[in-house]
């Protein structure tokens, strides 16, 4: 199977093959655990989970090593702990657990490795020492900074000049910098903040902590010991985070002759709320934690995969409603056949081919729709392929009865509430109050509950 990905580094569509035939290495920037993940964070998690699933299907689960880190030391974490008046560890443990729960509910598989930043401080310090000794870093006012001027390839990933970088306000202007584009590798710890002592040859005193960009470089080196096959993350990380990762890893001796840190760079597009980006100032932040109170995780996952991963995704109530209706149609078909927990067959080749074309999830979904149509005409093999193809996409894995029962989350009506409304409707009809009976039917229809009157009484089902 030939896999193609759009490589952000080259800007071209390229054939993917792992550097080592017995190992596919993938690293994706994970959460900074200071608060709840928002739906934009969830898009990245779901997209790269889909990549993980594809690679496992093509190369074998045992050959794919997927690392997604946990950033558990950061200014935002320190601020959250101070505001809550609790130890930093309480904040990071709480939101790491919540992140795993929320992403798990969206069908996101656990990564092979989940490195935590605070477990790799020594590796970060070793990398800084190497950068200092090679003349790529300097110490000033308690900070250690990367000297961008010493790395001539800086900007190769983001494709923007240093003037544009500075004008874009994505760099911190500070008096201790030689160049405004220089970035922090190590910063001094303020009173009351966590800090680690530094090697004496750095030329600074006191305790400090690593810069965010350095953390990922050090963890990649520690986990994979050299360049990796694929590095992924959101489009917003392309600059400065990923650009800085490349610079510090290559200059620290990370073996960039073949590729700058990673052979393939994949970035998912932004998620927008209607015409606007999500922001606290606009008050339009959407949390999976809240969505899961009303919508099944498969519905949210289907919605997140409904657009090609590199394209912007407009997030609306309508996209959730449409996703629910599409999944209902699949489950309605599956409901007609005995449900089995037996191991599914291999995923359909056409689904794998669609995903192998730069992770084209809309095309993969179209294959599932075609299989549904075949299965509806009595093709039992198509039904099995539908289930196995759904498994590759992380959906259609529930018992249909459970799916429609959980659909009450979206309607707000439990089975008992529906039966009570039907009893009320029967009573209204017996009193010839047809206006009330029709109003109850409309109430149920708005909740996506379909009713059928017949000689044996009234039957209902979730639409």
Coordinates of C-alpha atoms in Angstrom, one line a residue:
X1 CA 0.0 0.0 0.0
X2 CA 1.4 3.4 -1.0
X3 CA 0.8 6.2 1.4
X4 CA 1.0 9.8 0.4
X5 CA 1.2 12.8 2.8
X6 CA 1.4 16.5 2.2
X7 CA 4.7 17.3 3.9
X8 CA 4.6 20.8 5.4
X9 CA 8.4 21.0 5.2
X10 CA 8.6 20.6 1.4
X11 CA 5.1 21.9 0.7
X12 CA 4.6 18.9 -1.6
X13 CA 2.7 15.6 -1.7
X14 CA 5.2 12.9 -1.1
X15 CA 5.3 9.1 -0.8
X16 CA 5.7 8.0 2.8
X17 CA 8.0 5.2 3.8
X18 CA 9.5 4.8 7.3
X19 CA 13.2 5.2 7.7
X20 CA 13.4 1.8 9.4
X21 CA 11.3 -1.0 8.0
X22 CA 10.6 -2.4 11.5
X23 CA 9.6 0.9 13.2
X24 CA 7.4 3.8 12.3
X25 CA 8.1 6.7 14.6
X26 CA 5.5 9.5 15.2
X27 CA 5.6 12.4 17.7
X28 CA 2.7 14.8 18.2
X29 CA 2.6 17.8 20.5
X30 CA 0.2 17.0 23.4
X31 CA -1.7 19.1 25.9
X32 CA -0.4 21.6 28.4
X33 CA -2.4 20.4 31.4
X34 CA -3.6 23.5 33.1
X35 CA -7.3 23.5 32.1
X36 CA -9.8 21.6 30.0
X37 CA -9.0 20.8 26.4
X38 CA -11.2 22.7 23.9
X39 CA -12.6 21.4 20.7
X40 CA -9.7 22.7 18.6
X41 CA -7.3 20.7 20.8
X42 CA -9.6 17.7 20.3
X43 CA -9.4 18.1 16.5
X44 CA -5.6 17.6 16.6
X45 CA -5.9 14.6 18.9
X46 CA -8.6 12.9 16.7
X47 CA -6.7 13.7 13.5
X48 CA -3.5 12.2 14.7
X49 CA -5.3 9.3 16.3
X50 CA -6.6 8.6 12.8
X51 CA -3.1 8.7 11.5
X52 CA -2.0 6.3 14.2
X53 CA -4.9 3.9 13.3
X54 CA -3.9 4.0 9.6
X55 CA -0.2 3.3 10.2
X56 CA -1.1 0.4 12.5
X57 CA -3.4 -1.0 9.9
X58 CA -0.8 -0.8 7.1
X59 CA 2.4 -1.6 9.0
X60 CA 1.2 -3.6 12.0
X61 CA 0.4 -2.3 15.5
X62 CA 3.6 -3.6 16.9
X63 CA 5.7 -1.6 14.5
X64 CA 4.2 1.9 15.1
X65 CA 5.6 3.9 18.0
X66 CA 3.4 7.0 18.7
X67 CA 4.5 9.5 21.3
X68 CA 2.3 12.3 22.5
X69 CA 3.7 14.4 25.3
X70 CA 2.3 15.9 28.4
X71 CA 3.5 19.5 29.2
X72 CA 3.3 19.6 32.9
X73 CA 5.5 22.7 33.6
X74 CA 4.5 26.0 32.1
X75 CA 3.6 29.6 33.0
X76 CA -0.1 28.8 32.6
X77 CA 0.1 25.8 34.9
X78 CA 1.9 27.9 37.6
X79 CA -0.8 30.6 37.2
X80 CA -3.6 28.1 37.5
X81 CA -2.1 26.5 40.6
X82 CA -1.6 29.9 42.2
X83 CA -5.2 30.9 41.5
X84 CA -6.6 27.7 42.9
X85 CA -4.1 27.8 45.8
X86 CA -3.1 24.2 45.3
X87 CA 0.2 22.5 44.5
X88 CA 1.1 22.4 40.8
X89 CA 1.0 18.6 40.9
X90 CA -2.7 18.8 41.8
X91 CA -3.4 20.8 38.7
X92 CA -1.4 18.7 36.3
X93 CA -2.7 15.3 37.6
X94 CA -6.3 16.5 37.5
X95 CA -6.2 17.8 33.9
X96 CA -4.1 15.0 32.6
X97 CA -6.7 12.6 33.8
X98 CA -9.5 14.7 32.4
X99 CA -7.7 15.0 29.0
X100 CA -7.3 11.2 28.8
X101 CA -11.0 10.7 29.7
X102 CA -12.3 13.3 27.2
X103 CA -10.1 12.1 24.3
X104 CA -10.9 8.5 25.1
X105 CA -14.6 9.3 24.8
X106 CA -13.9 10.6 21.3
X107 CA -12.3 7.2 20.4
X108 CA -8.7 8.5 20.7
X109 CA -6.4 5.5 21.4
X110 CA -3.8 5.9 24.1
X111 CA -0.4 6.7 22.5
X112 CA 2.4 4.1 22.7
X113 CA 4.4 6.5 24.9
X114 CA 3.3 9.5 26.8
X115 CA 6.4 11.4 28.0
X116 CA 6.0 14.1 30.7
X117 CA 8.2 17.1 30.5
X118 CA 9.2 17.1 34.1
X119 CA 10.5 13.6 33.7
X120 CA 13.1 14.8 31.2
X121 CA 14.7 17.8 32.8
X122 CA 18.2 16.2 32.7
X123 CA 17.8 15.5 29.0
X124 CA 16.9 19.1 28.4
X125 CA 19.9 20.3 30.3
X126 CA 22.2 18.1 28.3
X127 CA 20.8 19.5 25.1
X128 CA 21.3 23.1 26.4
X129 CA 24.8 22.3 27.4
X130 CA 25.5 21.1 23.8
X131 CA 24.0 24.2 22.3
X132 CA 26.1 26.4 24.5
X133 CA 29.3 24.5 23.7
X134 CA 28.6 24.7 20.0
X135 CA 28.0 28.4 20.1
X136 CA 24.3 28.2 19.3
X137 CA 23.1 29.5 22.6
X138 CA 24.1 32.2 25.1
X139 CA 23.3 33.0 28.8
X140 CA 22.1 36.4 29.9
X141 CA 20.3 37.6 33.0
X142 CA 19.5 34.2 34.3
X143 CA 18.2 33.0 30.9
X144 CA 19.7 30.7 28.3
X145 CA 18.6 31.7 24.8
X146 CA 19.0 30.1 21.3
X147 CA 20.9 32.4 18.9
X148 CA 18.8 32.3 15.7
X149 CA 21.6 33.9 13.7
X150 CA 23.7 30.8 14.1
X151 CA 21.2 28.6 12.3
X152 CA 21.0 29.7 8.6
X153 CA 18.2 27.3 7.8
X154 CA 15.9 29.0 10.4
X155 CA 12.5 29.6 8.8
X156 CA 12.6 26.5 6.5
X157 CA 9.4 25.1 7.9
X158 CA 7.3 28.2 8.3
X159 CA 8.5 29.7 5.1
X160 CA 8.6 33.2 6.6
X161 CA 11.4 35.7 7.1
X162 CA 12.7 36.9 10.4
X163 CA 11.2 40.3 9.8
X164 CA 7.8 38.7 9.2
X165 CA 8.2 36.6 12.3
X166 CA 8.8 39.6 14.5
X167 CA 6.0 41.6 12.8
X168 CA 3.6 38.7 13.5
X169 CA 4.1 39.3 17.2
X170 CA 4.8 35.6 17.8
X171 CA 8.2 36.4 19.5
X172 CA 8.8 37.9 22.8
X173 CA 10.8 41.2 22.7
X174 CA 13.2 41.3 25.7
X175 CA 16.3 43.4 26.6
X176 CA 18.4 40.3 27.3
X177 CA 18.1 39.1 23.7
X178 CA 20.7 39.7 21.1
X179 CA 18.0 39.3 18.4
X180 CA 14.3 39.7 18.9
X181 CA 13.8 36.3 17.2
X182 CA 16.0 34.5 19.7
X183 CA 14.0 32.2 22.0
X184 CA 14.3 31.0 25.5
X185 CA 15.8 27.6 26.3
X186 CA 15.9 28.1 30.0
X187 CA 14.3 30.7 32.3
X188 CA 15.0 31.6 35.9
X189 CA 12.4 30.5 38.5
X190 CA 10.7 33.3 40.4
X191 CA 10.1 33.0 44.1
X192 CA 7.6 30.3 44.9
X193 CA 7.9 28.7 41.5
X194 CA 9.3 25.2 40.8
X195 CA 12.9 25.2 39.6
X196 CA 15.8 23.0 39.0
X197 CA 19.5 23.7 39.6
X198 CA 21.7 24.3 36.6
X199 CA 25.2 23.1 35.6
X200 CA 28.0 25.4 36.8
X201 CA 29.4 25.9 33.3
X202 CA 26.2 27.7 32.0
X203 CA 27.4 30.9 33.7
X204 CA 24.1 31.6 35.5
X205 CA 23.0 31.0 39.1
X206 CA 19.9 30.0 40.9
X207 CA 17.2 27.6 39.8
X208 CA 15.1 27.7 36.6
X209 CA 13.0 25.7 34.3
X210 CA 13.0 24.8 30.6
X211 CA 11.4 26.8 27.8
X212 CA 8.4 25.2 26.1
X213 CA 10.1 24.7 22.7
X214 CA 13.0 22.8 24.2
X215 CA 10.8 20.3 26.0
X216 CA 9.6 18.6 22.8
X217 CA 13.1 18.4 21.2
X218 CA 14.5 16.8 24.3
X219 CA 11.7 14.3 24.6
X220 CA 11.9 13.3 21.0
X221 CA 15.7 12.8 21.4
X222 CA 15.2 10.7 24.5
X223 CA 12.3 8.6 23.2
X224 CA 13.5 8.0 19.6
X225 CA 17.3 8.8 19.7
X226 CA 17.4 10.7 16.5
X227 CA 15.2 12.0 13.6
X228 CA 11.7 10.6 13.4
X229 CA 9.4 9.7 10.6
X230 CA 6.5 12.0 11.3
X231 CA 6.0 15.1 13.5
X232 CA 2.5 16.4 13.8
X233 CA 0.5 19.2 15.4
X234 CA -1.9 22.0 14.8
X235 CA -1.2 24.7 12.2
X236 CA -0.7 27.2 15.0
X237 CA 2.4 25.3 16.1
X238 CA 4.2 25.5 12.8
X239 CA 5.7 28.8 14.0
X240 CA 7.3 29.4 16.3
X241 CA 7.1 26.1 18.2
X242 CA 8.0 23.6 15.4
X243 CA 10.4 26.0 13.8
X244 CA 12.2 26.3 17.1
X245 CA 12.2 22.6 17.7
X246 CA 14.0 22.1 14.3
X247 CA 16.6 24.8 15.1
X248 CA 17.6 23.6 18.6
X249 CA 17.5 19.8 17.7
X250 CA 19.6 20.2 14.6
X251 CA 22.1 22.5 16.2
X252 CA 22.4 20.2 19.3
X253 CA 23.7 17.5 17.0
X254 CA 20.3 15.9 16.3
X255 CA 21.4 14.3 13.0
X256 CA 19.6 16.7 10.6
X257 CA 21.7 15.8 7.5
X258 CA 18.9 13.5 6.3
X259 CA 15.9 15.5 7.7
X260 CA 15.4 18.4 10.1
X261 CA 14.2 16.5 13.2
X262 CA 11.4 14.7 11.2
X263 CA 11.2 13.5 7.7
X264 CA 7.5 14.4 7.4
X265 CA 5.7 17.3 9.1
X266 CA 1.9 17.2 9.2
X267 CA -0.3 20.1 10.4
X268 CA -4.0 20.1 10.9
X269 CA -6.0 23.2 10.0
X270 CA -7.7 25.6 12.3
X271 CA -11.1 25.0 13.8
X272 CA -13.3 28.1 13.7
X273 CA -16.6 28.9 15.5
X274 CA -18.7 30.1 12.6
X275 CA -16.8 33.1 11.1
X276 CA -14.6 33.5 14.2
X277 CA -11.6 31.7 15.8
X278 CA -12.2 30.4 19.3
X279 CA -11.0 32.8 21.9
X280 CA -11.7 33.6 25.6
X281 CA -12.3 37.3 24.7
X282 CA -15.1 36.3 22.3
X283 CA -16.5 33.8 24.9
X284 CA -16.9 31.1 22.2
X285 CA -14.7 28.4 23.7
X286 CA -16.3 24.9 23.3
X287 CA -15.2 22.1 25.5
X288 CA -15.5 18.4 24.6
X289 CA -16.3 17.9 28.3
X290 CA -19.5 19.9 27.8
X291 CA -20.4 18.5 24.4
X292 CA -20.1 14.9 25.8
X293 CA -23.0 15.7 28.2
X294 CA -25.3 15.9 25.2
X295 CA -23.6 14.2 22.2
X296 CA -22.1 10.7 21.9
X297 CA -18.3 10.7 21.4
X298 CA -18.7 9.0 18.0
X299 CA -20.8 11.9 16.8
X300 CA -18.2 14.5 17.9
X301 CA -15.4 12.4 16.3
X302 CA -17.4 12.0 13.0
X303 CA -17.9 15.8 12.9
X304 CA -14.2 16.4 13.6
X305 CA -13.2 14.1 10.7
X306 CA -15.8 15.4 8.3
X307 CA -13.4 17.9 6.7
X308 CA -10.0 17.1 5.4
X309 CA -7.5 17.5 8.2
X310 CA -5.5 20.3 6.5
X311 CA -8.6 22.4 5.7
X312 CA -10.3 24.8 8.2
X313 CA -13.2 23.2 10.0
X314 CA -16.3 25.5 10.7
X315 CA -17.7 24.2 14.0
X316 CA -21.5 24.6 14.4
X317 CA -24.5 23.0 16.0
X318 CA -25.5 21.9 12.5
X319 CA -22.4 19.9 11.9
X320 CA -23.1 17.8 15.1
X321 CA -26.7 17.3 14.0
X322 CA -25.7 16.2 10.6
X323 CA -23.1 13.8 12.0
X324 CA -25.7 12.3 14.4
X325 CA -28.1 11.7 11.5
X326 CA -25.5 10.1 9.4
X327 CA -24.4 7.7 12.2
X328 CA -28.1 7.0 12.9
X329 CA -28.5 5.7 9.4
X330 CA -25.6 3.4 9.8
X331 CA -26.8 2.1 13.1
X332 CA -30.4 1.8 11.8
X333 CA -29.1 -0.6 9.2
X334 CA -27.0 -2.5 11.7
X335 CA -30.0 -2.8 14.0
X336 CA -31.7 -5.0 11.4
X337 CA -29.0 -7.6 11.7
X338 CA -27.9 -9.6 14.8
X339 CA -25.2 -7.7 16.5
X340 CA -22.0 -9.6 17.1
X341 CA -18.9 -8.9 19.3
X342 CA -16.8 -11.2 17.2
X343 CA -13.5 -9.8 15.8
X344 CA -14.2 -7.8 12.6
X345 CA -12.6 -8.6 9.3
X346 CA -9.7 -6.6 7.9
X347 CA -10.7 -3.0 7.0
X348 CA -11.9 -2.6 3.4
X349 CA -9.1 -1.8 1.0
X350 CA -11.0 1.2 -0.4
X351 CA -11.1 2.8 3.1
X352 CA -7.4 2.2 3.6
X353 CA -6.8 3.7 0.1
X354 CA -8.8 6.8 1.0
X355 CA -6.9 7.3 4.2
X356 CA -3.6 6.6 2.5
X357 CA -4.3 9.6 0.2
X358 CA -3.1 12.2 2.7
X359 CA -5.5 11.0 5.4
X360 CA -8.6 11.8 3.3
X361 CA -11.3 11.1 5.9
X362 CA -14.2 12.6 3.8
X363 CA -13.4 10.0 1.0
X364 CA -13.2 7.2 3.6
X365 CA -16.6 8.2 4.9
X366 CA -18.0 8.1 1.3
X367 CA -16.8 4.5 1.1
X368 CA -18.7 3.7 4.3
X369 CA -21.9 5.3 2.8
X370 CA -21.5 3.1 -0.3
X371 CA -21.1 0.0 1.8
X372 CA -24.2 0.9 3.8
X373 CA -26.2 1.1 0.5
X374 CA -24.9 -2.3 -0.5
X375 CA -25.7 -3.8 2.9
X376 CA -29.2 -2.3 2.8
X377 CA -29.7 -4.5 -0.4
X378 CA -28.8 -7.6 1.5
X379 CA -25.1 -7.8 1.0
X380 CA -23.9 -9.3 4.3
X381 CA -20.2 -9.0 3.4
X382 CA -20.7 -5.3 2.9
X383 CA -22.2 -5.1 6.4
X384 CA -19.1 -6.8 7.8
X385 CA -16.9 -4.4 5.8
X386 CA -19.0 -1.5 7.1
X387 CA -18.2 -2.5 10.7
X388 CA -14.5 -3.1 10.1
X389 CA -14.2 0.1 8.1
X390 CA -16.0 1.9 10.9
X391 CA -13.5 0.5 13.4
X392 CA -10.6 2.0 11.4
X393 CA -12.3 5.4 11.6
X394 CA -13.1 4.9 15.3
X395 CA -16.9 4.7 14.9
X396 CA -19.8 2.2 14.5
X397 CA -18.4 0.1 17.4
X398 CA -21.5 0.1 19.6
X399 CA -24.4 -2.2 19.9
X400 CA -27.2 -0.4 17.9
X401 CA -29.6 -0.7 20.8
X402 CA -27.0 1.0 23.1
X403 CA -26.4 3.7 20.5
X404 CA -30.1 4.7 20.2
X405 CA -30.5 4.5 24.0
X406 CA -27.6 6.8 24.4
X407 CA -29.2 9.0 21.8
X408 CA -31.4 10.3 24.7
X409 CA -28.4 12.4 25.6
X410 CA -28.9 14.4 22.4
X411 CA -32.7 14.6 22.7
X412 CA -32.9 15.1 26.4
X413 CA -35.6 12.4 26.5
X414 CA -35.2 9.1 28.3
X415 CA -37.1 6.0 27.3
X416 CA -39.3 6.5 30.3
X417 CA -40.0 10.2 29.3
X418 CA -41.0 9.0 25.8
X419 CA -43.3 6.4 27.1
X420 CA -44.9 9.0 29.4
X421 CA -45.5 11.3 26.4
X422 CA -47.0 8.5 24.4
X423 CA -49.4 7.6 27.2
X424 CA -50.4 11.3 27.5
X425 CA -51.0 11.3 23.7
X426 CA -53.2 8.2 23.9
X427 CA -55.2 9.8 26.6
X428 CA -55.6 13.0 24.6
X429 CA -56.8 10.9 21.6
X430 CA -59.3 9.0 23.7
X431 CA -60.8 12.4 24.7
X432 CA -60.7 13.5 21.0
X433 CA -58.3 16.2 21.9
X434 CA -56.5 15.8 18.6
X435 CA -54.8 19.2 18.9
X436 CA -52.9 18.1 22.0
X437 CA -52.1 14.7 20.4
X438 CA -50.6 16.3 17.4
X439 CA -48.6 18.7 19.6
X440 CA -47.1 15.7 21.4
X441 CA -46.2 14.1 18.1
X442 CA -44.4 17.3 17.1
X443 CA -42.6 17.5 20.4
X444 CA -41.3 13.9 19.8
X445 CA -40.4 14.7 16.2
X446 CA -38.4 17.7 17.3
X447 CA -36.5 15.3 19.6
X448 CA -35.8 13.0 16.7
X449 CA -38.3 10.4 18.0
X450 CA -40.3 8.7 15.2
X451 CA -43.7 7.2 16.1
X452 CA -45.8 4.8 14.1
X453 CA -49.5 4.1 14.8
X454 CA -50.8 0.7 13.9
X455 CA -53.4 -2.0 14.8
X456 CA -51.2 -3.2 17.6
X457 CA -50.7 0.2 19.1
X458 CA -48.0 2.9 18.8
X459 CA -44.4 2.0 18.3
X460 CA -41.5 4.5 18.5
X461 CA -37.8 4.6 17.6
X462 CA -35.1 7.2 17.6
X463 CA -34.5 8.6 14.2

